[in-house]
Tab-separated table of C-alpha atoms in Angstrom:
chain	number	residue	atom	x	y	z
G	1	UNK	CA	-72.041	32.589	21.016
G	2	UNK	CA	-68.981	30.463	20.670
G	3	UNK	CA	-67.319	29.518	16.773
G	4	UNK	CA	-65.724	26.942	16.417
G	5	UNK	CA	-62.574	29.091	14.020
G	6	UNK	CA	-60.156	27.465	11.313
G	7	UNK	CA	-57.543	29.825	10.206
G	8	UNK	CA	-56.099	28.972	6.414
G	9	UNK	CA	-52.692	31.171	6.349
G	10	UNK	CA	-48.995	31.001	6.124
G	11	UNK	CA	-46.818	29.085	8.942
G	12	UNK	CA	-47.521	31.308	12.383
G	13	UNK	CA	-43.655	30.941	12.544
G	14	UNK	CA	-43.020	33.543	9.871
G	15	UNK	CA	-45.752	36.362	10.806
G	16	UNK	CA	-44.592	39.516	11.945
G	17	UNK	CA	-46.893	39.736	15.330
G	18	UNK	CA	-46.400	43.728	15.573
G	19	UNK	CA	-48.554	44.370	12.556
G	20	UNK	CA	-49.848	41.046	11.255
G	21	UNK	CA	-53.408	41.639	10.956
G	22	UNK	CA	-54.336	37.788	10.944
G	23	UNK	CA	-52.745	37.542	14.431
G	24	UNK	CA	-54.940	40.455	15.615
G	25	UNK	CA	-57.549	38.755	14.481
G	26	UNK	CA	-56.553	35.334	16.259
G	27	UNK	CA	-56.306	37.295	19.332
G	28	UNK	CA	-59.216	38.741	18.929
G	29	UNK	CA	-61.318	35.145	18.542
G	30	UNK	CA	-59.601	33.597	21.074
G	31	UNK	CA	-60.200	36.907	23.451
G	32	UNK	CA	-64.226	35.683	22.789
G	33	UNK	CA	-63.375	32.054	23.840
G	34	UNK	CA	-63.627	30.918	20.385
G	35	UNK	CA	-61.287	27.957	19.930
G	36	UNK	CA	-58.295	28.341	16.978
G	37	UNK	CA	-56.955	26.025	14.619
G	38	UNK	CA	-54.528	26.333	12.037
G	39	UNK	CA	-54.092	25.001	8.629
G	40	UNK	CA	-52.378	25.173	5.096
G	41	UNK	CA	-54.778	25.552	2.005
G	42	UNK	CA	-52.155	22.785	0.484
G	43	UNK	CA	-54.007	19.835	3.216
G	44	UNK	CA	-57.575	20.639	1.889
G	45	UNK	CA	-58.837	17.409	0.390
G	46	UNK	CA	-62.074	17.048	-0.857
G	47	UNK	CA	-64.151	13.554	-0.877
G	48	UNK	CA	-66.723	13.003	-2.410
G	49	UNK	CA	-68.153	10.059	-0.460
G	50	UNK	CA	-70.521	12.529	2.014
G	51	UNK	CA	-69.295	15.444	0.219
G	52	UNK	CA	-66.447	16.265	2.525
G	53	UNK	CA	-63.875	18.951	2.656
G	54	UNK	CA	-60.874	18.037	5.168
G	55	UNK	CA	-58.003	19.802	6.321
G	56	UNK	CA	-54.457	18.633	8.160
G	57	UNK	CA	-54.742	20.954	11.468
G	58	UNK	CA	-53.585	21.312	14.409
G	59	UNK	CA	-55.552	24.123	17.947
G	60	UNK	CA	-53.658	26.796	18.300
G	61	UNK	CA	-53.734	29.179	21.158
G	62	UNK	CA	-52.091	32.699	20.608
G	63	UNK	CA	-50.154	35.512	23.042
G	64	UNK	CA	-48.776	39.029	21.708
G	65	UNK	CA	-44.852	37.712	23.071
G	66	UNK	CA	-42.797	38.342	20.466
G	67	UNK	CA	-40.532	34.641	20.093
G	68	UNK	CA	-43.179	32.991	21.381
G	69	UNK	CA	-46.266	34.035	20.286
G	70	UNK	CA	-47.849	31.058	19.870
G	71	UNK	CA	-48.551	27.382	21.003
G	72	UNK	CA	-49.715	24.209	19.008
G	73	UNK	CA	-51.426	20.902	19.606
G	74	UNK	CA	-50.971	17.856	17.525
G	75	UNK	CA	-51.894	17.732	14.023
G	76	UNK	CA	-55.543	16.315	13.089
G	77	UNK	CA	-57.409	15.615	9.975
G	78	UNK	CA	-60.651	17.912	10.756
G	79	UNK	CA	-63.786	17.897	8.908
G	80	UNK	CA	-64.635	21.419	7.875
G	81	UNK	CA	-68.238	21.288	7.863
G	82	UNK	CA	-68.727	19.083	11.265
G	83	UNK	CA	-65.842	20.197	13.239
G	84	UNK	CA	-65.457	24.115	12.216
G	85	UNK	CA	-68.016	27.154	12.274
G	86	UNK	CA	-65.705	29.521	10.723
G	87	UNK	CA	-62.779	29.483	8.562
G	88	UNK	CA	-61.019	32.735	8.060
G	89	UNK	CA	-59.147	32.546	3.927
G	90	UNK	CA	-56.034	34.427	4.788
G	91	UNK	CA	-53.435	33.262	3.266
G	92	UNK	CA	-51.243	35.859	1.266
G	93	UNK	CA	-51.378	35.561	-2.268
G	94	UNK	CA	-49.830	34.940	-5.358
G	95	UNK	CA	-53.440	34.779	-6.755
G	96	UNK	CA	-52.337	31.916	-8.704
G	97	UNK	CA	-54.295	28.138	-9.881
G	98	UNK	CA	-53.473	26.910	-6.119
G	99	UNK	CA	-55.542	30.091	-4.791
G	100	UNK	CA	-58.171	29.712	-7.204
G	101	UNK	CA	-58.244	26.100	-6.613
G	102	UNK	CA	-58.814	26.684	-2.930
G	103	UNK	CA	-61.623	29.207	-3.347
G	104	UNK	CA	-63.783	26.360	-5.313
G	105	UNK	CA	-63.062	23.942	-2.506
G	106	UNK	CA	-64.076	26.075	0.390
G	107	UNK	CA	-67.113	27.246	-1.972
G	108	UNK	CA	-68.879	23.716	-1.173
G	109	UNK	CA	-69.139	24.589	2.538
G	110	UNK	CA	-71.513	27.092	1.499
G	111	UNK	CA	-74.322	27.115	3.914
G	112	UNK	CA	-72.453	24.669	6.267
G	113	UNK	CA	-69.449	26.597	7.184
G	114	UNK	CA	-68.904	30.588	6.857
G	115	UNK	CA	-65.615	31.608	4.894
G	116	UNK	CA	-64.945	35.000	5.521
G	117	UNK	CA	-63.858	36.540	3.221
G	118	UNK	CA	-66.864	34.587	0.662
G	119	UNK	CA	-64.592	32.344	-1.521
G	120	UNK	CA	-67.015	33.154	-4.514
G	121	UNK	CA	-66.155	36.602	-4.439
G	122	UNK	CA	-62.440	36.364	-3.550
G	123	UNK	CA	-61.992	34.629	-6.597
G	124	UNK	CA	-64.448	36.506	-8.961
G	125	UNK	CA	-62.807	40.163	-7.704
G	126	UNK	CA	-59.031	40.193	-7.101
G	127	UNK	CA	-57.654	43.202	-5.948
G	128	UNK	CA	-57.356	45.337	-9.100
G	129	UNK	CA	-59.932	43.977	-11.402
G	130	UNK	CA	-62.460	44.672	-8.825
G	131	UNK	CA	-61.471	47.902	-8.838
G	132	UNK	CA	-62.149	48.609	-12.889
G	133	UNK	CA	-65.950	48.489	-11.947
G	134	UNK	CA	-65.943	51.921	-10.307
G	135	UNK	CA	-63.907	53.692	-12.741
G	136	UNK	CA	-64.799	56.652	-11.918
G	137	UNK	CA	-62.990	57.229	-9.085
G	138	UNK	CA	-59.735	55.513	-10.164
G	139	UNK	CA	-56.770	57.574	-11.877
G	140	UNK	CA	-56.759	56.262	-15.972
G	141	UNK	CA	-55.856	52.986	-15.892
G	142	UNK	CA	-54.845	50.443	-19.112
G	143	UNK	CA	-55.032	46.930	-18.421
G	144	UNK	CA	-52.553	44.924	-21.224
G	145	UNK	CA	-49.764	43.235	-22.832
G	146	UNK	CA	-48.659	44.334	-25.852
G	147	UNK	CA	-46.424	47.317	-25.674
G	148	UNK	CA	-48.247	49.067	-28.473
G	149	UNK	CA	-51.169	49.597	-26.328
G	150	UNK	CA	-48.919	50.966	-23.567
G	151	UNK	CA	-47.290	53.312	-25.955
G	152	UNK	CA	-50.737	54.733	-27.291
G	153	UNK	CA	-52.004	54.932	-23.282
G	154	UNK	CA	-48.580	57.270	-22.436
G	155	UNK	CA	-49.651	59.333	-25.410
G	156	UNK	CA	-52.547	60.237	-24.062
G	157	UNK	CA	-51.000	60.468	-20.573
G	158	UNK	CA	-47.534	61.912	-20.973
G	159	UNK	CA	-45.111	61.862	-18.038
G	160	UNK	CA	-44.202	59.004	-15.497
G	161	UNK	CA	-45.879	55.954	-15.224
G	162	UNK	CA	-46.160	52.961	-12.873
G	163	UNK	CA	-46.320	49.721	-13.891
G	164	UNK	CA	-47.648	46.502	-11.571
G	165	UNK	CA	-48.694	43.319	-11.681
G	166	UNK	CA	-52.061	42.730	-12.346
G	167	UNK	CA	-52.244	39.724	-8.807
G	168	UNK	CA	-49.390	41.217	-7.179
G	169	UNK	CA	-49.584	42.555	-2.958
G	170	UNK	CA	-47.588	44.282	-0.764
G	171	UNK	CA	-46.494	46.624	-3.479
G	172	UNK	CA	-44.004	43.855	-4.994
G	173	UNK	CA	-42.656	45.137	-8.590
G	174	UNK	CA	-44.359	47.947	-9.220
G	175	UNK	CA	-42.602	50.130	-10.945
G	176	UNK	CA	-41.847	53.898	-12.162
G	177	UNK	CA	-41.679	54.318	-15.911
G	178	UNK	CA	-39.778	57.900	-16.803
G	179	UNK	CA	-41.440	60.362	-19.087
G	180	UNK	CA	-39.156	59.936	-21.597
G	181	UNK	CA	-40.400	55.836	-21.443
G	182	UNK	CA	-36.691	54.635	-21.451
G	183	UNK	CA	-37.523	51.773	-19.867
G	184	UNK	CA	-41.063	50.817	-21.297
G	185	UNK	CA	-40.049	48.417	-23.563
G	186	UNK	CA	-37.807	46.473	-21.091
G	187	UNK	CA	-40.562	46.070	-18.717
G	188	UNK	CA	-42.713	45.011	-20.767
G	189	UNK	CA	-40.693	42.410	-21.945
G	190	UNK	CA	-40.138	41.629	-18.381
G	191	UNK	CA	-44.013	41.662	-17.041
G	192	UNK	CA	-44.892	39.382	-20.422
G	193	UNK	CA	-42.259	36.591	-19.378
G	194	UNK	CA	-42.741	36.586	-15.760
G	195	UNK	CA	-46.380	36.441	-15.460
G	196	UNK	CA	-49.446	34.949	-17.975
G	197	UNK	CA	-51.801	37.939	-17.106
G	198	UNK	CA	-51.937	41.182	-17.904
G	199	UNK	CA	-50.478	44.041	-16.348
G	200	UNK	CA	-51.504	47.343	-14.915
G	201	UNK	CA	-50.325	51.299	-16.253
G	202	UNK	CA	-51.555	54.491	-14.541
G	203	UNK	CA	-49.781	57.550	-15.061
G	204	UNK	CA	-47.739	58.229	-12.050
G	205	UNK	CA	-49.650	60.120	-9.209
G	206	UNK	CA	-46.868	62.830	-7.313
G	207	UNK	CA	-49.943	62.994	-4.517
G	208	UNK	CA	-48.059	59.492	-3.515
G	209	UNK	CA	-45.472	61.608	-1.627
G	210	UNK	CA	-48.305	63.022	1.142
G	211	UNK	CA	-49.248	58.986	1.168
G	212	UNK	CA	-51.418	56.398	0.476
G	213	UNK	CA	-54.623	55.801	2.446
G	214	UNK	CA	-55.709	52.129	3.463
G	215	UNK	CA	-59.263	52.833	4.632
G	216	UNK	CA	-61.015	49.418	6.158
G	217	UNK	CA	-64.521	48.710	5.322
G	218	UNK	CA	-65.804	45.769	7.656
G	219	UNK	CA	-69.209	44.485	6.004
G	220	UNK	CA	-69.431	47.527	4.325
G	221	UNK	CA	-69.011	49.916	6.737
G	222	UNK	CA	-66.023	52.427	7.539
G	223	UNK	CA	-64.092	51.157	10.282
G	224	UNK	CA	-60.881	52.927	10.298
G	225	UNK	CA	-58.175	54.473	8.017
G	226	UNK	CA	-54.170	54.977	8.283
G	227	UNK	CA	-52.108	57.435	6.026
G	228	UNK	CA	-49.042	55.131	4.080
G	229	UNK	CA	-46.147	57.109	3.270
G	230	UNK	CA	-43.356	56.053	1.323
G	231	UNK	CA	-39.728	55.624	3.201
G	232	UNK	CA	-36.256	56.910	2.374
G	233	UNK	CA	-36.116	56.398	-1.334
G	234	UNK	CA	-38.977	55.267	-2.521
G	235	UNK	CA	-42.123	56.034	-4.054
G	236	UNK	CA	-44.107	53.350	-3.143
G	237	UNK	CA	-45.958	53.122	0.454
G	238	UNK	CA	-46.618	49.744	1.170
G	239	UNK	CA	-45.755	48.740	4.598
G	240	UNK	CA	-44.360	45.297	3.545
G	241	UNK	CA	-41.240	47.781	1.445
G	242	UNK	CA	-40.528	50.171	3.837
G	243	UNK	CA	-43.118	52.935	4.306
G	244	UNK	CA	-45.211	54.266	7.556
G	245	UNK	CA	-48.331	54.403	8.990
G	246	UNK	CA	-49.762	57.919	10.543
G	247	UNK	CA	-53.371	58.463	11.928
G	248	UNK	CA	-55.139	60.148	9.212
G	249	UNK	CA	-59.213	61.334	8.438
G	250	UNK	CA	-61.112	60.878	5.841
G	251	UNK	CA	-61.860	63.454	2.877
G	252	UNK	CA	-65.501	63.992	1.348
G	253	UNK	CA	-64.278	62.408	-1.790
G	254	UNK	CA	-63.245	59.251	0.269
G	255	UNK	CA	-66.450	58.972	2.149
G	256	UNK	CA	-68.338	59.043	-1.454
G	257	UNK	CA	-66.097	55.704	-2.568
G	258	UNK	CA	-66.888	54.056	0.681
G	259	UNK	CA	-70.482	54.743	0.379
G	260	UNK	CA	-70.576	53.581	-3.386
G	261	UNK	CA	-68.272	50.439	-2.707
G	262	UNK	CA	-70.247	49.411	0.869
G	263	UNK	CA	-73.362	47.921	-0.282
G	264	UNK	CA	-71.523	45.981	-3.087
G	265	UNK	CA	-68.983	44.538	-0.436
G	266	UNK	CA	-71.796	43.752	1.121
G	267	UNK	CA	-73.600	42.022	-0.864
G	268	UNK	CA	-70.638	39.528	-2.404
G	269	UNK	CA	-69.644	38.784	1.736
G	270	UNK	CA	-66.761	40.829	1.739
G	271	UNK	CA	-66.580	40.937	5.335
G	272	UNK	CA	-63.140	42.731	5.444
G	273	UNK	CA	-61.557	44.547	2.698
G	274	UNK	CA	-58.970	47.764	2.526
G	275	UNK	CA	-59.095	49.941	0.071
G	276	UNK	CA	-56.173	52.187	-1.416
G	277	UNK	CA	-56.975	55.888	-1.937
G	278	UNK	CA	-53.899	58.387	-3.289
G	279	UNK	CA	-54.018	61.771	-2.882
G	280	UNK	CA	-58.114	61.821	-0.995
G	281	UNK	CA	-59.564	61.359	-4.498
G	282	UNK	CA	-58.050	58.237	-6.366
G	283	UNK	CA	-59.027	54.993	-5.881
G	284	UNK	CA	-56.709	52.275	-6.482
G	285	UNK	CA	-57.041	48.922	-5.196
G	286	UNK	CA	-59.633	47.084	-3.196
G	287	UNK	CA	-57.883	44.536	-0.976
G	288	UNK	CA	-60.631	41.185	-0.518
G	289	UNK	CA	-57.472	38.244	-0.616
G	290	UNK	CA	-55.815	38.916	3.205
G	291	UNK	CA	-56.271	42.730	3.715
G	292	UNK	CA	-54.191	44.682	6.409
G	293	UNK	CA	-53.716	47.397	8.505
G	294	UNK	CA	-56.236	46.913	11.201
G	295	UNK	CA	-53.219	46.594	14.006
G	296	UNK	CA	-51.974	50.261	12.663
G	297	UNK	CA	-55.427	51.522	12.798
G	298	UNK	CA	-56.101	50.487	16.071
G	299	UNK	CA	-53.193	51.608	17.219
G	300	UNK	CA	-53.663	55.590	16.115
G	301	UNK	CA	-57.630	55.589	17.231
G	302	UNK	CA	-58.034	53.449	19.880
G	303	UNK	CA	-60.301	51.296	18.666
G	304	UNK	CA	-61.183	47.469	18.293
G	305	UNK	CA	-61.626	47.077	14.287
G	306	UNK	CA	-61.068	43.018	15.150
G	307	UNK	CA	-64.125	42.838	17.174
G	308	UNK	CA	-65.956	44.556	14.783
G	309	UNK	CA	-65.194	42.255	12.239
G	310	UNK	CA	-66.158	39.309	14.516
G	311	UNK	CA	-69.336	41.344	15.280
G	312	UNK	CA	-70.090	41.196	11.429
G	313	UNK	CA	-68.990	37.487	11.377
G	314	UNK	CA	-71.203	36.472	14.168
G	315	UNK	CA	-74.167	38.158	12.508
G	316	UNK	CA	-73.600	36.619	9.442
G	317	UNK	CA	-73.328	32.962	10.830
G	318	UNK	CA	-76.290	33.465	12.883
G	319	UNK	CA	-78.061	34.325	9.647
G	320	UNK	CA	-76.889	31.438	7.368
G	321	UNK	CA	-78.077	29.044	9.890
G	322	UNK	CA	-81.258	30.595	10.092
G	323	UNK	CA	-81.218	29.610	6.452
């Protein structure tokens, strides 16, 4: 089988080829013969005379050579139902009105066009709301604005707390509250003038320090974990501020969260998603906007997570043209 694949990220000249997991998965395609292109969610342009989604895009072929990792042909306007097969959403977030806006444009190539991951669901489950539907494996969590209701959730759960952004990735301002709450009131402030959403408090997990698992589901199925551990300093893991990767296993307790959270990924075409497990028992995010870690995991085990997620993808186009 050969897809035709249209890749909706940031500029290729800013990735970081040694662990950029969109790269991988270029490399991966192209590896099958698939041909690449490239394009900026900002070119989509929707007419509706023939109900057609465009993009501004220009074939791209890939090599793992760092400075030179990539090559480009001239820029084209491409129709995304006639000319593509596949378009992978990876562009990082914010998860802000220009993401959301993108999601219901690709959503009108449904049954023309597979978007992995499924627009639909991208939008409807962002990477910590998602998460509040399987409570019971997360550490307490408030979800608010007004710093009464924080005060009243560190009653009940004295001692540090962290603090994030409710659409924030790659472990951008998150921060450690001390018991005392010194600087509670600050942040708040802070969190209620920078952003329009809520924010997130969970009492501070010290499990953190023996890291932070990012275990990869593709289509539902376990595919490979790392261990994140915080660097020099710092308390959070997140590759993007400093921490490592180390091979890792999973626990029983993590194996019972995959199998509860498979069928549902599943089911709303979550085709690749991380999820974030502290200390082997807490769950705390479920990545569906532009996951990572595949590179690191396939580094430690030896195995070929990309193909298996173009496995799942090829599977899943067969299927929606079988109708």
């Amino acid at each position: 089988m050969t897809l035709r694949v249209a890749v909706q990220m940031d500029p290729l000249e800013t990735i970081n080829i040694a662990g950029d997991s969109s790269f991988h998965l270029m490399l991966g395609a192209q590896a099958r013969g698939y041909p690449l292109w490239h394009y900026d969610v900002r070119t989509l342009a929707y007419d509706t005379d023939g109900n057609r989604l465009t993009a501004w895009a220009a074939p791209v072929t890939v090599q793992r050579v760092e400075g030179d990792h990539f090559q480009r042909g001239e820029y084209q306007l491409i129709d995304l139902a006639e000319d593509i097969d596949v378009i992978l959403m990876r562009q990082d977030p914010p998860f802000d009105l220009g993401y959301i806006t993108g999601t219901h444009l690709l959503e009108r190539l449904a049954g023309r066009t597979l978007v992995v991951n499924d627009p639909v669901s991208v939008r409807n489950a962002p990477e910590k709301v998602m998460v509040l539907d399987f409570a019971e494996f997360m550490p307490p969590t408030l979800v608010a604005r007004r710093i009464e209701d924080v005060k009243i959730f560190h009653a009940k759960h004295p001692g540090d707390l962290v603090v994030k952004p409710l659409h924030g990735n790659g472990g951008k301002a998150v921060f450690r509250v001390p018991a005392d709450g010194s600087n509670l009131g600050a942040l708040t402030e802070l969190f209620g003038t920078v952003w329009p959403e809520p924010f997130m408090v969970q009492p501070f997990l010290p499990e953190v320090s023996e890291g932070d698992k990012r275990i990869v589901l593709v289509d539902g199925v376990v595919a490979g974990a790392i261990n994140r551990k915080p660097g020099q300093g710092e308390f959070r893991s997140n590759l993007a501020v400093g921490g490592y990767a180390e091979a890792t296993t999973l626990t029983a307790r993590e194996e019972e969260i995959c199998a509860a959270l498979g069928p549902v990924l599943r089911d709303k075409g979550l085709v690749f998603v991380g999820i974030d497990v502290i200390g082997g028992k807490y769950l705390t995010e479920i990545n569906v906007t532009s996951p990572t870690g595949i590179v690191a995991i396939d580094r430690f085990n030896g195995s070929d997570v990309a193909g298996m997620i173009w496995d799942a993808i090829e599977t899943r186009h067969a299927a929606m043209l079988r109708g």
